[in-house]
Short mmCIF file of C-alpha atoms and ligand atoms in Angstrom, two decimals:
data_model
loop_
_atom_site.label_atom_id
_atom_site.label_comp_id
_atom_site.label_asym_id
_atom_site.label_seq_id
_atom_site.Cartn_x
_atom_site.Cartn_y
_atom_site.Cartn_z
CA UNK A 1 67.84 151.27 120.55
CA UNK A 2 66.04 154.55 122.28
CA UNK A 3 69.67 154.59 123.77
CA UNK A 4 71.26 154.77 120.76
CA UNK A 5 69.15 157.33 119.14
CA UNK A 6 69.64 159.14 122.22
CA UNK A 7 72.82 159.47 122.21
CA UNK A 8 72.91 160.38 118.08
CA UNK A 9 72.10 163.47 118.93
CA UNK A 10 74.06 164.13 121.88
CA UNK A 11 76.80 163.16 120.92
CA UNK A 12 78.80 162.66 117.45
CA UNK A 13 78.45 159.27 115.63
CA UNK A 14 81.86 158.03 116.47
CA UNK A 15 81.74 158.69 119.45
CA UNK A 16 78.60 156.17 119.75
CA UNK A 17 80.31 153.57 118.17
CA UNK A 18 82.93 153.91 120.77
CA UNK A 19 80.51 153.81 123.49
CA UNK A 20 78.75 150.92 121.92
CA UNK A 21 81.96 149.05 120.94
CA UNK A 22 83.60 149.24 124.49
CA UNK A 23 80.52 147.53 126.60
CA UNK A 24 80.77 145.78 129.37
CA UNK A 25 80.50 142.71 126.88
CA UNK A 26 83.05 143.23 124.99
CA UNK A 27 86.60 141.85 125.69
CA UNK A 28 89.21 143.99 126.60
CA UNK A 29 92.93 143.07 126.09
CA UNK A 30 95.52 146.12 125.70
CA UNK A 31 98.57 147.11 126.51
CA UNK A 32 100.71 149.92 129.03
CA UNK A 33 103.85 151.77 128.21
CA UNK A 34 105.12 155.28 128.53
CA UNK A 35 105.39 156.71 125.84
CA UNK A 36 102.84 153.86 123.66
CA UNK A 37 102.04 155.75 120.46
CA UNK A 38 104.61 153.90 118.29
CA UNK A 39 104.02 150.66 119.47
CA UNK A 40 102.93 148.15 116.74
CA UNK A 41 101.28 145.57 119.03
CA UNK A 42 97.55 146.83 118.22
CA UNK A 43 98.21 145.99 114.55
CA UNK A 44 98.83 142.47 115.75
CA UNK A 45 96.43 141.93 118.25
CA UNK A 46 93.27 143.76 115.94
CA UNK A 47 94.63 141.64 112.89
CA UNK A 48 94.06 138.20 114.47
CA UNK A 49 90.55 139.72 116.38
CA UNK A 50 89.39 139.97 112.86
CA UNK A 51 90.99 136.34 111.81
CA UNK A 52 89.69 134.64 114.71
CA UNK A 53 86.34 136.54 114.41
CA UNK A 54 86.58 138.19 118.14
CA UNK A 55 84.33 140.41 119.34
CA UNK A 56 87.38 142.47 120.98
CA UNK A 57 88.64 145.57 121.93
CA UNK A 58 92.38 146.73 122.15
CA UNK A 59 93.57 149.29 124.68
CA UNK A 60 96.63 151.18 124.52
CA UNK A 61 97.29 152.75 127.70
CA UNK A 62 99.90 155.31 127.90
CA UNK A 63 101.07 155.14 131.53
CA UNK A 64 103.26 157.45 133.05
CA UNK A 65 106.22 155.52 135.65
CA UNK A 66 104.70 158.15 138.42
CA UNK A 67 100.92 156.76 137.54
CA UNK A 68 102.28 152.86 137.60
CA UNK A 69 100.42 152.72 141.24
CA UNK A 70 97.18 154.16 140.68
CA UNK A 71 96.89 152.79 137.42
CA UNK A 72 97.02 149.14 139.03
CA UNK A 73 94.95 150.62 141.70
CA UNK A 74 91.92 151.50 138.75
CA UNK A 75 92.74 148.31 136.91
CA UNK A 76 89.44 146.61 137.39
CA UNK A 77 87.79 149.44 136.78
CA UNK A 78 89.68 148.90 132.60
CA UNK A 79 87.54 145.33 132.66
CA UNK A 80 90.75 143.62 131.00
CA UNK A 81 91.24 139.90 130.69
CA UNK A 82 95.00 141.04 130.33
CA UNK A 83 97.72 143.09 128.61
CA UNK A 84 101.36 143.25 127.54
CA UNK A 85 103.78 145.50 129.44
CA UNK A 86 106.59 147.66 127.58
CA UNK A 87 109.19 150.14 128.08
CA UNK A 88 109.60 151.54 131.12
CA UNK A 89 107.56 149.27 133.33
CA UNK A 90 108.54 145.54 132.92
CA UNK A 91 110.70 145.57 136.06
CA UNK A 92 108.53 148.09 138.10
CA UNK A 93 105.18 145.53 137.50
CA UNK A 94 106.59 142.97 139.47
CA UNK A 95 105.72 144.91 142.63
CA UNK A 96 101.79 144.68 141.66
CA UNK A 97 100.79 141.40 140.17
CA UNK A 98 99.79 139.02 143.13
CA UNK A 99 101.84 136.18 141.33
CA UNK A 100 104.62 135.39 138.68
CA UNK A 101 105.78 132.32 136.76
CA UNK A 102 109.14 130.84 136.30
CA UNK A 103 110.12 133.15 133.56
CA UNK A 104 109.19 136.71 135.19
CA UNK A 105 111.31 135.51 138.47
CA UNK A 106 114.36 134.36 136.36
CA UNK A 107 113.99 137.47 134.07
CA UNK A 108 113.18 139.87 136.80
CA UNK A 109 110.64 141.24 134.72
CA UNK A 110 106.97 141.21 133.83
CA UNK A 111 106.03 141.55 129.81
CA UNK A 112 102.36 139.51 129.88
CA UNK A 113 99.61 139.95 132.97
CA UNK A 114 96.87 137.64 133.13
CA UNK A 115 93.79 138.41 134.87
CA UNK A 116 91.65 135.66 136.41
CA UNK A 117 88.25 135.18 136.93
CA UNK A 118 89.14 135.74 140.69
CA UNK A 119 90.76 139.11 139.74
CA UNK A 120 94.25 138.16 140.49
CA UNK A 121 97.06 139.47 138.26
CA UNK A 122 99.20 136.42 136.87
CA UNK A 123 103.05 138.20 135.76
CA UNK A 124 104.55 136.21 133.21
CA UNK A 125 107.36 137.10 130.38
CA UNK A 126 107.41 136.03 126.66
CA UNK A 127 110.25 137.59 125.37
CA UNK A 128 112.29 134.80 125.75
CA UNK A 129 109.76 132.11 123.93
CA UNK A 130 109.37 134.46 121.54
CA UNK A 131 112.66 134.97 121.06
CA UNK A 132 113.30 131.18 120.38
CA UNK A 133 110.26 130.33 118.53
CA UNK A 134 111.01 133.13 116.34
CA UNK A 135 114.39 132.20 116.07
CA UNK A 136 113.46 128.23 115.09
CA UNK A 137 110.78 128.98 112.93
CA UNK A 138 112.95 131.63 110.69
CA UNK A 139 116.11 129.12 110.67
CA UNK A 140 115.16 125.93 111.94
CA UNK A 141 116.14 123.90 115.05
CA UNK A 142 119.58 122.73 114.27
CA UNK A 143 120.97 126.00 113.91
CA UNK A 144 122.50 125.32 117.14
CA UNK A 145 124.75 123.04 116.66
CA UNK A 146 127.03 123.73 119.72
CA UNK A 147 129.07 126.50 118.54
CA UNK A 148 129.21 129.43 120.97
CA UNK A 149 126.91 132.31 121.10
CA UNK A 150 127.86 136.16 121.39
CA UNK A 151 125.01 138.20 123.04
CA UNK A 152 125.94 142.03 123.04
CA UNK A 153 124.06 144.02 126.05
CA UNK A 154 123.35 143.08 129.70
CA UNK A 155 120.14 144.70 130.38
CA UNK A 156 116.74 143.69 131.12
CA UNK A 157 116.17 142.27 127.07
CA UNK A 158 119.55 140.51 127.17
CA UNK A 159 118.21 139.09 130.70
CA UNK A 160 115.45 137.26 128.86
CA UNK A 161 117.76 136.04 125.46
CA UNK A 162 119.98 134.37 128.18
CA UNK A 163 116.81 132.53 130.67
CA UNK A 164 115.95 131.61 126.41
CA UNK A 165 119.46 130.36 125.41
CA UNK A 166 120.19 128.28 128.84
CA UNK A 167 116.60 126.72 128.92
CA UNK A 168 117.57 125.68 125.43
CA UNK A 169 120.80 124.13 126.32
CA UNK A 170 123.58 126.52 124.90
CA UNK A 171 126.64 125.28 126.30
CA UNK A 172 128.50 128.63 125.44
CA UNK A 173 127.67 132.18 125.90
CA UNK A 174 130.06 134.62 125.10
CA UNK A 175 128.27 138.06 127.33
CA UNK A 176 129.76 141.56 126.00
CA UNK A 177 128.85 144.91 127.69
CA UNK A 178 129.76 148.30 127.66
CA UNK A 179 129.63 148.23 131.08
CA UNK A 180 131.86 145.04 132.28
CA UNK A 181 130.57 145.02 135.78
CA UNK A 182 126.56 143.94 134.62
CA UNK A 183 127.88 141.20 133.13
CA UNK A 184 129.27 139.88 135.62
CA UNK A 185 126.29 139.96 137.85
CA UNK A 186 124.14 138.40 135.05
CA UNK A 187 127.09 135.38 135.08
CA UNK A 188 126.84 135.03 138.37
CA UNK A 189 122.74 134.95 137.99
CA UNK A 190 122.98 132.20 134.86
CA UNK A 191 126.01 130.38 135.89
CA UNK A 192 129.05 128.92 134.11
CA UNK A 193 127.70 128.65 130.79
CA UNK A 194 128.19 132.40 130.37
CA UNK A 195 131.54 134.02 130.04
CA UNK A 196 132.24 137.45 130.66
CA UNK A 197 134.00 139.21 127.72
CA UNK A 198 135.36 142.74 128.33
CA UNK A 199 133.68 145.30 126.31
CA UNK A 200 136.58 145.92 124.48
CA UNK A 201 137.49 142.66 123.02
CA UNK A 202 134.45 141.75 121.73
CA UNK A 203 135.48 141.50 118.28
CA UNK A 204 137.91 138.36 118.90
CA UNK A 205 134.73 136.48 120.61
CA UNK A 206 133.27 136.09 116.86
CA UNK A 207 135.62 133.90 115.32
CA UNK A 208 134.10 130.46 116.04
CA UNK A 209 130.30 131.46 117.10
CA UNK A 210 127.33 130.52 115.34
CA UNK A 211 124.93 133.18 116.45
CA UNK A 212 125.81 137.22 117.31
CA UNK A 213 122.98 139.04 119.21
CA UNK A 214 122.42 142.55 119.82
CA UNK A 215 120.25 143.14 122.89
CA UNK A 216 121.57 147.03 123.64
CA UNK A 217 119.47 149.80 122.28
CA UNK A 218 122.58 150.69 119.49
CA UNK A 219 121.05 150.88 116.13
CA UNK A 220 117.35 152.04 117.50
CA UNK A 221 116.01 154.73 115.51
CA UNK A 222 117.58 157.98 117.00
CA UNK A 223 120.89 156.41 118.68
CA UNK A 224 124.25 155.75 117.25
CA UNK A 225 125.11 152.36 115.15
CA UNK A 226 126.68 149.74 117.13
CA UNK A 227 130.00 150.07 117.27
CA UNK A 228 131.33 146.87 116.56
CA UNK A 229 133.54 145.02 114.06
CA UNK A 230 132.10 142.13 112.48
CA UNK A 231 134.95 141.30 110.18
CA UNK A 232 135.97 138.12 112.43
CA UNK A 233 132.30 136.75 112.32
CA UNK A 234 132.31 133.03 110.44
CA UNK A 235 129.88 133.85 106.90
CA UNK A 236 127.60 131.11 108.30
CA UNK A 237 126.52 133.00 111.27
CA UNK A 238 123.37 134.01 112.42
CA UNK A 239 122.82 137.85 112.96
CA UNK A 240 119.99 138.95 115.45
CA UNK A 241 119.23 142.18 116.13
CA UNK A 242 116.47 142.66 118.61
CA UNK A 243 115.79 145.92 117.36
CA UNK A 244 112.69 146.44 114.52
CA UNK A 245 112.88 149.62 114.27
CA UNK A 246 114.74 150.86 111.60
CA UNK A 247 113.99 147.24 110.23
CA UNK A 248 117.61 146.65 108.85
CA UNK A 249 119.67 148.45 111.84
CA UNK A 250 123.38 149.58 110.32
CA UNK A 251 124.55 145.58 111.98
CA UNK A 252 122.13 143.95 110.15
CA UNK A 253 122.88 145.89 107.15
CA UNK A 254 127.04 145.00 107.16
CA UNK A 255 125.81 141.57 108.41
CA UNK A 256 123.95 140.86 105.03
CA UNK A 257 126.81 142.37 103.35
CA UNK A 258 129.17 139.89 103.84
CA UNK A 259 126.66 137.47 103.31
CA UNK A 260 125.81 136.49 106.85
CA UNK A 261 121.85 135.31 107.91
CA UNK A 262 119.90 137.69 109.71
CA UNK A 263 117.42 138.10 111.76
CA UNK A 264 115.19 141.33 113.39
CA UNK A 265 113.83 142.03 116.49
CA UNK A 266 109.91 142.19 114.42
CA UNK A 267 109.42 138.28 114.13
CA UNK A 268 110.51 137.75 118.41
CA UNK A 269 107.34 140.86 119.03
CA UNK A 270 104.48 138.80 117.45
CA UNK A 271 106.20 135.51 118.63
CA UNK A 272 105.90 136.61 122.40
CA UNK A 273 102.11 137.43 121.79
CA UNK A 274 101.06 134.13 120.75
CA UNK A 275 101.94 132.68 124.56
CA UNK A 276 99.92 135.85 125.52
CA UNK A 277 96.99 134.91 123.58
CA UNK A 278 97.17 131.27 124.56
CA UNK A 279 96.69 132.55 128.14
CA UNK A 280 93.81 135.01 128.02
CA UNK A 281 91.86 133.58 125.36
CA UNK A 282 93.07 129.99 125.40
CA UNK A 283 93.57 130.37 121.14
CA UNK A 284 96.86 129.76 120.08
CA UNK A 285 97.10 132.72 116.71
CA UNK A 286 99.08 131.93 113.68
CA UNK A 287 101.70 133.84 112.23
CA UNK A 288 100.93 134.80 109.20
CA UNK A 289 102.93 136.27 105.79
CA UNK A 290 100.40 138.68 105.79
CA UNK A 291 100.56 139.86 109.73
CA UNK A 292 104.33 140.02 108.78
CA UNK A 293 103.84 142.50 105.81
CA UNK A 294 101.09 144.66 107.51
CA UNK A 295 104.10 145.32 109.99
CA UNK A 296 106.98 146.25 107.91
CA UNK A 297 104.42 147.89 105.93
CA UNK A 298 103.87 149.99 109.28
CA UNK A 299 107.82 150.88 109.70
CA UNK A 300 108.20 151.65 106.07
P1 ATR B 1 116.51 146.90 127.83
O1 ATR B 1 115.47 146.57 128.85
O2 ATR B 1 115.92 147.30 126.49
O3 ATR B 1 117.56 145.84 127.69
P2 ATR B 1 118.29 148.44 129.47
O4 ATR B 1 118.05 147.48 130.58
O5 ATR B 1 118.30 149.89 129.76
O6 ATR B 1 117.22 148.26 128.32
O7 ATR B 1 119.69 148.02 128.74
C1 ATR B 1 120.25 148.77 127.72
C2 ATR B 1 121.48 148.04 127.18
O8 ATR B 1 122.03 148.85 126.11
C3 ATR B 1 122.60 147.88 128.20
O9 ATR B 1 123.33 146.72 127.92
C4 ATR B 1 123.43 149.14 127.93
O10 ATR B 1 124.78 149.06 128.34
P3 ATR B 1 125.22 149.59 129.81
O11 ATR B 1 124.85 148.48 130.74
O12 ATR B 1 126.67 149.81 129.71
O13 ATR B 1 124.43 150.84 130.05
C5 ATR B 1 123.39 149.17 126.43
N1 ATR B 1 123.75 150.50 125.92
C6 ATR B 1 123.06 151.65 126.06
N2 ATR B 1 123.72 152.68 125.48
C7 ATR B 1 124.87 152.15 124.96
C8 ATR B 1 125.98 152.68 124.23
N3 ATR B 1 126.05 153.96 123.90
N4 ATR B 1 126.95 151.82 123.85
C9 ATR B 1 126.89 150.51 124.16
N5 ATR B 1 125.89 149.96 124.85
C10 ATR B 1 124.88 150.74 125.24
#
């Protein structure tokens, strides 16, 4: 308490709450990107600390790709039980964590670290189950009833949607990128059931498949739409666009114009955290209507 009052008057009151708030006590869980501002995971991760009634705190660490080493130097020093890893450094991670699971090696990329009582990191990726649980709790399991699925983009997100779609047993995937020559390597990676189709005959891959997927960045706030025609696409399709932000991207938009169901990239981010939360706190966190409006509420 004479700490406290101490400190009233050396410092301002909020800044004693912080003090207070972040003890050694407290649990620390958080998150590192470059840049983080926008990110909408503390939303989640504060609305089921107040659900669950945890006595947590949640860090958002903007890390710069030149401060990826020291900052895994320090990390002890943060006192986390473990954070999520975004954009840039889910590839570059894999270099620090002192193990990974089945789904980092596959993916080639870290998205979840775990840190254990014996202070080793534990690398582990979510985006794929939270891809699919997103994906079957939306729509249901038998949405996949054997028809092919189109997956637009071979980077590191449309690595994970393919470890997702082959785990699940999707006989079929049609794999379209600008550049012709990464999707090749990511067939030769996932094997047969992925067919290459050249970037610019895309369109004609639609006409029997039950599920289109954009994994590129086209449609993100700031970049151009996705420049594809959907006109071949069968009405009872599935549209998924991994994007959230815009929430309706200009594919989803002429997706739900012709009357297709769709599907953003919001529902696969909280998804992914609920494997997360099973891990460092052993509490598996429900998905609630409300957690899903507080978030659109937050892009509106
Ligand atoms: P992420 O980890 O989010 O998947 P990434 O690995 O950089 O990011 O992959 C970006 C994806 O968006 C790639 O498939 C990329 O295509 P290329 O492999 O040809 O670069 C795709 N992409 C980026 N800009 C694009 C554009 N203007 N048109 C079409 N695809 C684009």
């Amino acid at each position: 308490m004479i700490v406290i009052i101490i400190y009233k008057y050396l410092y301002n009151f909020e800044e004693v709450v912080t003090l207070l708030k972040i003890s050694k006590k407290t649990l620390k869980i958080g998150i590192i990107g470059y840049p983080i501002s926008h990110s909408l995971s503390p939303l989640i991760h504060n609305y089921w600390f107040e659900k669950y009634n945890i006595d947590a705190e949640y860090l958002s660490l903007e890390i710069a790709p030149n401060c990826l080493e020291s900052f895994f130097k320090e990390i002890h020093q943060y006192d986390l039980r473990g954070f999520n890893i975004t954009i840039p450094h889910k590839v570059n991670v894999l270099d620090y964590v002192d193990k990974i699971d089945e789904s980092a090696k596959t993916i080639g990329a870290v998205n979840c670290v775990t840190i254990k009582s014996d202070k080793s990191l534990i690398g582990s990726n979510y985006d794929s189950k939270g891809f699919m649980d997103s994906l079957i709790n939306n729509y249901s399991e038998n949405i996949f009833n054997q028809k092919p699925v189109v997956v637009i983009g071979a980077g590191g997100a449309s690595r994970a949607i393919l470890y997702s779609l082959i785990n699940y047993g999707i006989k079929e995937i049609r794999l379209s990128n600008r550049t012709d020559k990464k999707s090749e390597v990511l067939k030769k990676y996932f094997g047969s059931a992925v067919k290459v189709i050249p970037w610019n005959e895309k369109k004609r891959s639609l006409n029997d498949c039950g599920l289109l997927i954009n994994t590129t960045n086209q449609g993100m706030l700031g970049t151009d739409p996705l420049n594809m025609d959907i006109s071949q696409l069968p009405k009872e399709a599935i549209v998924i666009d991994l994007i959230y932000n815009p929430i309706d991207t200009d594919l989803i938009k002429r997706a739900k114009l012709r009357g297709n169901r769709t599907l953003n990239g919001l529902p696969m981010l909280v998804y992914q955290a609920i494997p997360a939360w099973e891990s460092w706190f052993g509490i598996k966190p429900e998905v609630t209507k409300d957690l899903l409006d507080l978030l659109n509420k937050a892009l509106e």
